[in-house]
């Protein structure tokens, strides 16, 4: 059995058409893959396809995408509410469903029942163990983490997360595929929080502790990192964009999983703000007003 190489991945199925899934579908379709997007309901599928069309139109307006590429990309995309129809015959499946182990395991079990043994199965999880997600399926050696960043069509990084059982050929194939879709890959072990979530979170949590201790205002802490260290965005503004509830649940997960868990103990201020419904941009209030 041999994995599809980057060049002969021709059919990609993306599961979940939300914030991440539609962007992943867009970059795969732009790279020439027949791409099928699936979600629970037609409304989510349609919203994902509409956002892709709007991203492409903006790309054309800015001179980044040609008219021909826009049309060809849209022609390569389709949507369905049937997970089985989406993944049948796919060379690569990328799951971008909610960050809950039970949901992801159920999806992988259904996918494995339909796809061929040679299909590569990727998950866009931002913190869960790839080995845990892959555990229920036969032949988990074809499962790999493909951690994209938001917004997917703009952000250049692809964090490839390799579990102990992931075959080397699968990793090599995904490294090459990352380049084909215009991303720069890094390869990281399946350790809690991988590289990006673990490092990003520790800075974010420390920034929240500094607000809690009155060291400086949120604006000044963010300025410290943007102007002093060249970060494109301060850690508190980023926390508002990601969602304080999302950061809290990843912090709790890493505090329980990592040996150095104390770094990840959520500050009381974070817990209090989440309890008060101050979730960041999505609720209109976080460390900033939106
Ligand atoms: N949002 C981010 O910035 C970000 C960044 C990197 C990774 N991630 C990860 O990507 C994954 C998806 O996150 P998101 O922000 O796109 O979430 P989201 O809530 O925007 O989208 C998830 C979509 O999955 C759908 N879904 C739920 N169950 C499904 C099922 N059984 N079959 C098909 N679709 C199903 C939902 O209806 C929803 O549309 C999570 O694992 C998250 O941790 C998110």
CSV table of C-alpha atoms and ligand atoms in Angstrom, one decimal:
chain,number,residue,atom,x,y,z
A,1,UNK,CA,0.0,0.0,0.0
A,2,UNK,CA,1.5,3.4,-0.9
A,3,UNK,CA,0.2,6.8,0.1
A,4,UNK,CA,-0.9,9.3,-2.5
A,5,UNK,CA,2.0,11.6,-3.2
A,6,UNK,CA,1.5,15.4,-3.2
A,7,UNK,CA,1.1,15.4,-6.9
A,8,UNK,CA,-1.4,12.7,-7.2
A,9,UNK,CA,-3.7,13.8,-4.4
A,10,UNK,CA,-6.6,14.7,-6.7
A,11,UNK,CA,-9.7,14.4,-4.4
A,12,UNK,CA,-9.8,16.0,-1.0
A,13,UNK,CA,-12.7,15.9,1.4
A,14,UNK,CA,-13.0,18.5,4.2
A,15,UNK,CA,-15.2,17.7,7.1
A,16,UNK,CA,-16.7,20.7,8.9
A,17,UNK,CA,-17.4,23.9,6.9
A,18,UNK,CA,-16.8,26.4,9.7
A,19,UNK,CA,-14.1,28.9,10.4
A,20,UNK,CA,-11.3,26.5,9.5
A,21,UNK,CA,-13.0,24.0,7.2
A,22,UNK,CA,-14.0,26.4,4.5
A,23,UNK,CA,-10.5,27.9,4.3
A,24,UNK,CA,-8.9,24.5,4.1
A,25,UNK,CA,-11.3,23.6,1.3
A,26,UNK,CA,-10.4,26.9,-0.5
A,27,UNK,CA,-6.6,26.3,-0.5
A,28,UNK,CA,-7.0,22.7,-1.6
A,29,UNK,CA,-9.3,23.7,-4.5
A,30,UNK,CA,-7.0,26.5,-5.5
A,31,UNK,CA,-4.1,24.0,-5.7
A,32,UNK,CA,-6.0,21.9,-8.3
A,33,UNK,CA,-7.7,19.3,-6.1
A,34,UNK,CA,-11.3,18.3,-6.6
A,35,UNK,CA,-12.6,19.3,-3.2
A,36,UNK,CA,-15.7,18.3,-1.3
A,37,UNK,CA,-16.9,20.2,1.7
A,38,UNK,CA,-19.3,18.5,4.2
A,39,UNK,CA,-21.1,19.6,7.3
A,40,UNK,CA,-24.1,18.6,9.4
A,41,UNK,CA,-26.6,20.9,7.6
A,42,UNK,CA,-27.0,22.5,4.2
A,43,UNK,CA,-26.9,25.9,5.8
A,44,UNK,CA,-23.4,25.4,7.1
A,45,UNK,CA,-22.2,23.9,3.8
A,46,UNK,CA,-23.7,26.8,1.8
A,47,UNK,CA,-22.2,29.4,4.2
A,48,UNK,CA,-18.8,27.8,3.8
A,49,UNK,CA,-19.0,27.8,0.0
A,50,UNK,CA,-20.3,31.4,0.0
A,51,UNK,CA,-17.4,32.6,2.2
A,52,UNK,CA,-14.9,30.9,-0.2
A,53,UNK,CA,-16.6,32.7,-3.2
A,54,UNK,CA,-16.3,36.0,-1.3
A,55,UNK,CA,-12.6,35.4,-0.4
A,56,UNK,CA,-11.9,34.6,-4.1
A,57,UNK,CA,-13.7,37.7,-5.3
A,58,UNK,CA,-11.7,39.8,-2.8
A,59,UNK,CA,-8.5,38.1,-4.1
A,60,UNK,CA,-9.5,39.1,-7.7
A,61,UNK,CA,-10.2,42.7,-6.7
A,62,UNK,CA,-6.8,42.9,-5.1
A,63,UNK,CA,-5.1,41.3,-8.1
A,64,UNK,CA,-4.0,38.3,-6.1
A,65,UNK,CA,-6.2,35.8,-7.9
A,66,UNK,CA,-6.9,35.7,-11.7
A,67,UNK,CA,-10.4,35.4,-13.1
A,68,UNK,CA,-9.5,32.1,-14.6
A,69,UNK,CA,-8.2,30.7,-11.2
A,70,UNK,CA,-11.3,32.0,-9.4
A,71,UNK,CA,-13.6,30.2,-11.9
A,72,UNK,CA,-11.5,27.0,-11.9
A,73,UNK,CA,-11.4,26.9,-8.1
A,74,UNK,CA,-15.2,27.3,-7.8
A,75,UNK,CA,-15.6,24.5,-10.4
A,76,UNK,CA,-13.5,22.1,-8.3
A,77,UNK,CA,-15.6,22.7,-5.2
A,78,UNK,CA,-18.7,20.9,-4.1
A,79,UNK,CA,-20.7,20.6,-0.9
A,80,UNK,CA,-22.8,17.8,0.6
A,81,UNK,CA,-24.4,17.0,4.0
A,82,UNK,CA,-23.5,13.3,3.5
A,83,UNK,CA,-20.1,12.6,5.1
A,84,UNK,CA,-19.9,9.3,3.4
A,85,UNK,CA,-20.5,10.8,-0.1
A,86,UNK,CA,-17.9,13.5,0.6
A,87,UNK,CA,-15.1,11.0,1.6
A,88,UNK,CA,-15.8,8.2,-0.9
A,89,UNK,CA,-12.8,7.9,-3.2
A,90,UNK,CA,-10.9,10.7,-1.5
A,91,UNK,CA,-7.1,10.6,-1.5
A,92,UNK,CA,-7.0,12.9,1.5
A,93,UNK,CA,-9.6,13.7,4.2
A,94,UNK,CA,-9.1,16.7,6.5
A,95,UNK,CA,-11.4,16.9,9.5
A,96,UNK,CA,-12.2,20.4,10.9
A,97,UNK,CA,-15.1,19.6,13.2
A,98,UNK,CA,-15.4,21.0,16.8
A,99,UNK,CA,-12.5,20.4,19.3
A,100,UNK,CA,-14.1,17.4,21.1
A,101,UNK,CA,-12.5,14.0,21.1
A,102,UNK,CA,-15.8,12.1,20.9
A,103,UNK,CA,-16.9,14.0,17.8
A,104,UNK,CA,-13.6,13.5,16.1
A,105,UNK,CA,-13.4,9.8,16.9
A,106,UNK,CA,-16.9,9.3,15.6
A,107,UNK,CA,-16.0,11.1,12.4
A,108,UNK,CA,-12.8,9.1,11.9
A,109,UNK,CA,-14.7,5.8,12.5
A,110,UNK,CA,-17.2,6.7,9.8
A,111,UNK,CA,-14.5,7.9,7.4
A,112,UNK,CA,-12.4,4.7,7.9
A,113,UNK,CA,-15.5,2.6,7.0
A,114,UNK,CA,-15.7,4.2,3.5
A,115,UNK,CA,-12.3,5.4,2.3
A,116,UNK,CA,-9.6,3.2,0.8
A,117,UNK,CA,-6.7,2.0,3.0
A,118,UNK,CA,-4.3,4.3,1.1
A,119,UNK,CA,-6.2,7.6,1.9
A,120,UNK,CA,-4.4,9.9,4.2
A,121,UNK,CA,-6.5,11.1,7.1
A,122,UNK,CA,-5.7,14.5,8.6
A,123,UNK,CA,-7.1,16.3,11.6
A,124,UNK,CA,-7.0,20.1,12.2
A,125,UNK,CA,-7.2,19.7,16.0
A,126,UNK,CA,-5.4,22.5,17.8
A,127,UNK,CA,-4.5,20.5,20.9
A,128,UNK,CA,-6.0,17.0,21.1
A,129,UNK,CA,-3.7,14.0,20.8
A,130,UNK,CA,-3.6,12.6,17.3
A,131,UNK,CA,-3.0,9.1,18.7
A,132,UNK,CA,-6.2,9.4,20.8
A,133,UNK,CA,-8.2,10.6,17.8
A,134,UNK,CA,-6.9,7.7,15.6
A,135,UNK,CA,-7.2,5.0,18.3
A,136,UNK,CA,-10.6,3.6,17.3
A,137,UNK,CA,-9.9,3.1,13.6
A,138,UNK,CA,-8.2,0.2,11.8
A,139,UNK,CA,-4.8,1.2,10.4
A,140,UNK,CA,-4.2,4.4,12.5
A,141,UNK,CA,-0.8,4.8,10.9
A,142,UNK,CA,-2.4,6.9,8.1
A,143,UNK,CA,-3.7,9.5,10.6
A,144,UNK,CA,-1.7,12.8,11.0
A,145,UNK,CA,-2.3,16.2,12.4
A,146,UNK,CA,-2.7,19.0,9.8
A,147,UNK,CA,-2.9,22.2,11.9
A,148,UNK,CA,-3.8,25.2,9.8
A,149,UNK,CA,-4.1,28.8,11.0
A,150,UNK,CA,-6.9,31.3,10.7
A,151,UNK,CA,-7.5,32.7,8.1
A,152,UNK,CA,-6.3,29.7,6.3
A,153,UNK,CA,-6.0,31.3,2.8
A,154,UNK,CA,-3.7,33.9,4.3
A,155,UNK,CA,-1.6,32.3,7.0
A,156,UNK,CA,1.5,30.5,5.7
A,157,UNK,CA,2.1,27.9,8.4
A,158,UNK,CA,1.0,24.3,8.4
A,159,UNK,CA,2.0,22.5,11.6
A,160,UNK,CA,2.2,18.8,10.8
A,161,UNK,CA,1.7,16.7,13.9
A,162,UNK,CA,3.2,13.2,13.8
A,163,UNK,CA,1.9,10.6,16.2
A,164,UNK,CA,4.1,7.7,17.2
A,165,UNK,CA,2.2,5.3,14.9
A,166,UNK,CA,2.1,7.7,11.9
A,167,UNK,CA,4.0,6.2,8.9
A,168,UNK,CA,7.0,8.2,7.7
A,169,UNK,CA,5.6,8.1,4.1
A,170,UNK,CA,2.4,9.8,5.3
A,171,UNK,CA,4.5,12.6,6.9
A,172,UNK,CA,6.6,13.0,3.7
A,173,UNK,CA,3.5,13.1,1.5
A,174,UNK,CA,1.9,15.8,3.7
A,175,UNK,CA,5.1,17.9,3.8
A,176,UNK,CA,5.1,18.0,0.0
A,177,UNK,CA,1.3,18.6,-0.1
A,178,UNK,CA,1.8,21.6,2.3
A,179,UNK,CA,4.1,23.1,-0.3
A,180,UNK,CA,1.7,22.4,-3.1
A,181,UNK,CA,-1.0,24.3,-1.3
A,182,UNK,CA,1.3,27.3,-0.7
A,183,UNK,CA,2.1,26.6,3.0
A,184,UNK,CA,5.3,26.2,4.9
A,185,UNK,CA,5.3,23.0,6.9
A,186,UNK,CA,6.8,22.4,10.3
A,187,UNK,CA,6.9,18.9,11.7
A,188,UNK,CA,6.1,18.4,15.4
A,189,UNK,CA,5.7,15.5,17.7
A,190,UNK,CA,2.2,14.6,19.0
A,191,UNK,CA,2.9,16.2,22.4
A,192,UNK,CA,0.1,18.2,24.1
A,193,UNK,CA,-0.4,21.6,22.5
A,194,UNK,CA,2.2,20.7,19.8
A,195,UNK,CA,4.6,23.7,19.2
A,196,UNK,CA,2.2,26.5,18.4
A,197,UNK,CA,-0.6,26.1,20.9
A,198,UNK,CA,1.8,25.4,23.7
A,199,UNK,CA,4.0,28.4,23.1
A,200,UNK,CA,1.2,30.8,22.1
A,201,UNK,CA,-0.8,29.9,25.2
A,202,UNK,CA,2.0,30.3,27.7
A,203,UNK,CA,2.5,33.9,26.5
A,204,UNK,CA,-1.2,34.6,26.5
A,205,UNK,CA,-1.7,33.3,30.0
A,206,UNK,CA,1.2,35.2,31.4
A,207,UNK,CA,-0.2,38.4,29.8
A,208,UNK,CA,-3.5,37.8,31.5
A,209,UNK,CA,-1.7,37.2,34.9
A,210,UNK,CA,0.0,40.6,34.3
A,211,UNK,CA,-3.3,42.4,33.8
A,212,UNK,CA,-4.6,40.6,36.9
A,213,UNK,CA,-1.6,41.8,39.0
A,214,UNK,CA,-2.0,45.4,37.6
A,215,UNK,CA,1.5,45.3,36.0
A,216,UNK,CA,0.2,47.3,33.0
A,217,UNK,CA,-3.0,47.8,31.0
A,218,UNK,CA,-4.0,45.3,28.3
A,219,UNK,CA,-3.2,47.9,25.6
A,220,UNK,CA,0.3,48.5,27.0
A,221,UNK,CA,1.1,44.8,27.4
A,222,UNK,CA,0.1,44.2,23.8
A,223,UNK,CA,2.2,47.2,22.7
A,224,UNK,CA,5.2,45.7,24.6
A,225,UNK,CA,5.0,42.7,22.4
A,226,UNK,CA,4.1,44.3,19.1
A,227,UNK,CA,6.6,47.2,19.3
A,228,UNK,CA,9.2,45.6,21.5
A,229,UNK,CA,9.3,42.2,20.0
A,230,UNK,CA,7.8,42.6,16.5
A,231,UNK,CA,4.7,40.4,17.2
A,232,UNK,CA,2.1,41.1,14.5
A,233,UNK,CA,-0.6,41.3,17.3
A,234,UNK,CA,-0.4,41.5,21.1
A,235,UNK,CA,-1.2,38.4,23.1
A,236,UNK,CA,-4.4,39.9,24.7
A,237,UNK,CA,-5.9,41.0,21.4
A,238,UNK,CA,-5.1,37.6,20.0
A,239,UNK,CA,-6.9,36.0,23.0
A,240,UNK,CA,-9.9,38.1,22.2
A,241,UNK,CA,-9.9,36.9,18.6
A,242,UNK,CA,-9.4,33.2,19.5
A,243,UNK,CA,-12.1,33.4,22.3
A,244,UNK,CA,-11.4,33.4,26.0
A,245,UNK,CA,-13.5,30.2,26.4
A,246,UNK,CA,-11.4,28.4,23.8
A,247,UNK,CA,-8.1,29.5,25.5
A,248,UNK,CA,-9.5,28.5,28.9
A,249,UNK,CA,-10.3,25.0,27.7
A,250,UNK,CA,-7.0,24.5,26.0
A,251,UNK,CA,-5.2,25.8,29.2
A,252,UNK,CA,-7.1,23.3,31.4
A,253,UNK,CA,-6.2,20.5,29.0
A,254,UNK,CA,-2.5,21.4,28.9
A,255,UNK,CA,-2.4,21.9,32.7
A,256,UNK,CA,-3.7,18.4,33.1
A,257,UNK,CA,-1.5,16.8,30.4
A,258,UNK,CA,1.9,18.4,30.6
A,259,UNK,CA,4.6,17.7,33.2
A,260,UNK,CA,5.2,21.4,33.5
A,261,UNK,CA,1.4,21.9,33.9
A,262,UNK,CA,1.7,24.8,36.4
A,263,UNK,CA,2.6,27.2,33.5
A,264,UNK,CA,-0.8,26.5,32.1
A,265,UNK,CA,-3.0,26.8,35.2
A,266,UNK,CA,-5.6,29.3,34.0
A,267,UNK,CA,-5.4,32.7,35.9
A,268,UNK,CA,-8.5,33.5,38.0
A,269,UNK,CA,-9.2,36.6,35.8
A,270,UNK,CA,-9.6,34.3,32.8
A,271,UNK,CA,-12.0,32.1,34.6
A,272,UNK,CA,-14.0,35.1,35.9
A,273,UNK,CA,-14.2,36.7,32.5
A,274,UNK,CA,-15.5,33.5,30.9
A,275,UNK,CA,-18.0,33.1,33.7
A,276,UNK,CA,-19.2,36.7,33.0
A,277,UNK,CA,-19.6,35.9,29.3
A,278,UNK,CA,-16.7,38.1,28.3
A,279,UNK,CA,-15.4,35.8,25.6
A,280,UNK,CA,-13.6,38.3,23.3
A,281,UNK,CA,-14.6,39.5,19.9
A,282,UNK,CA,-17.5,37.0,19.5
A,283,UNK,CA,-19.3,38.4,22.5
A,284,UNK,CA,-18.4,42.0,22.0
A,285,UNK,CA,-16.2,42.2,25.1
A,286,UNK,CA,-12.9,40.7,26.2
A,287,UNK,CA,-9.7,42.6,27.0
A,288,UNK,CA,-11.0,45.0,24.4
A,289,UNK,CA,-14.5,46.2,23.4
A,290,UNK,CA,-15.4,45.0,19.9
B,1,LIG,N1,-10.7,28.7,14.9
B,1,LIG,C1,-9.4,28.7,14.9
B,1,LIG,O1,-8.8,29.7,14.9
B,1,LIG,C2,-8.7,27.4,14.8
B,1,LIG,C3,-7.3,27.4,14.4
B,1,LIG,C4,-6.7,26.1,14.3
B,1,LIG,C5,-7.4,24.9,14.5
B,1,LIG,N2,-8.7,25.0,14.9
B,1,LIG,C6,-9.4,23.7,15.1
B,1,LIG,O2,-10.2,23.4,13.9
B,1,LIG,C7,-11.3,22.6,14.3
B,1,LIG,C8,-12.5,23.4,13.8
B,1,LIG,O3,-12.6,24.6,14.4
B,1,LIG,P1,-13.5,25.8,13.8
B,1,LIG,O4,-13.0,27.0,14.5
B,1,LIG,O5,-13.5,25.8,12.3
B,1,LIG,O6,-14.9,25.4,14.4
B,1,LIG,P2,-16.3,25.9,13.8
B,1,LIG,O7,-17.3,25.7,15.0
B,1,LIG,O8,-16.3,27.2,13.2
B,1,LIG,O9,-16.7,24.8,12.7
B,1,LIG,C9,-16.9,23.4,13.0
B,1,LIG,C10,-17.9,22.9,12.0
B,1,LIG,O10,-18.0,21.5,12.1
B,1,LIG,C11,-19.4,21.1,11.9
B,1,LIG,N3,-19.6,19.8,12.5
B,1,LIG,C12,-19.9,19.4,13.8
B,1,LIG,N4,-20.0,18.1,13.8
B,1,LIG,C13,-19.8,17.6,12.5
B,1,LIG,C14,-19.9,16.3,12.0
B,1,LIG,N5,-20.1,15.2,12.7
B,1,LIG,N6,-19.7,16.2,10.6
B,1,LIG,C15,-19.4,17.3,9.9
B,1,LIG,N7,-19.4,18.6,10.4
B,1,LIG,C16,-19.6,18.7,11.7
B,1,LIG,C17,-20.1,22.2,12.6
B,1,LIG,O11,-21.5,22.3,12.2
B,1,LIG,C18,-19.3,23.5,12.2
B,1,LIG,O12,-19.8,24.1,11.1
B,1,LIG,C19,-11.2,22.4,15.8
B,1,LIG,O13,-10.6,21.2,16.1
B,1,LIG,C20,-10.3,23.6,16.3
B,1,LIG,O14,-9.7,23.3,17.5
B,1,LIG,C21,-9.4,26.1,15.0
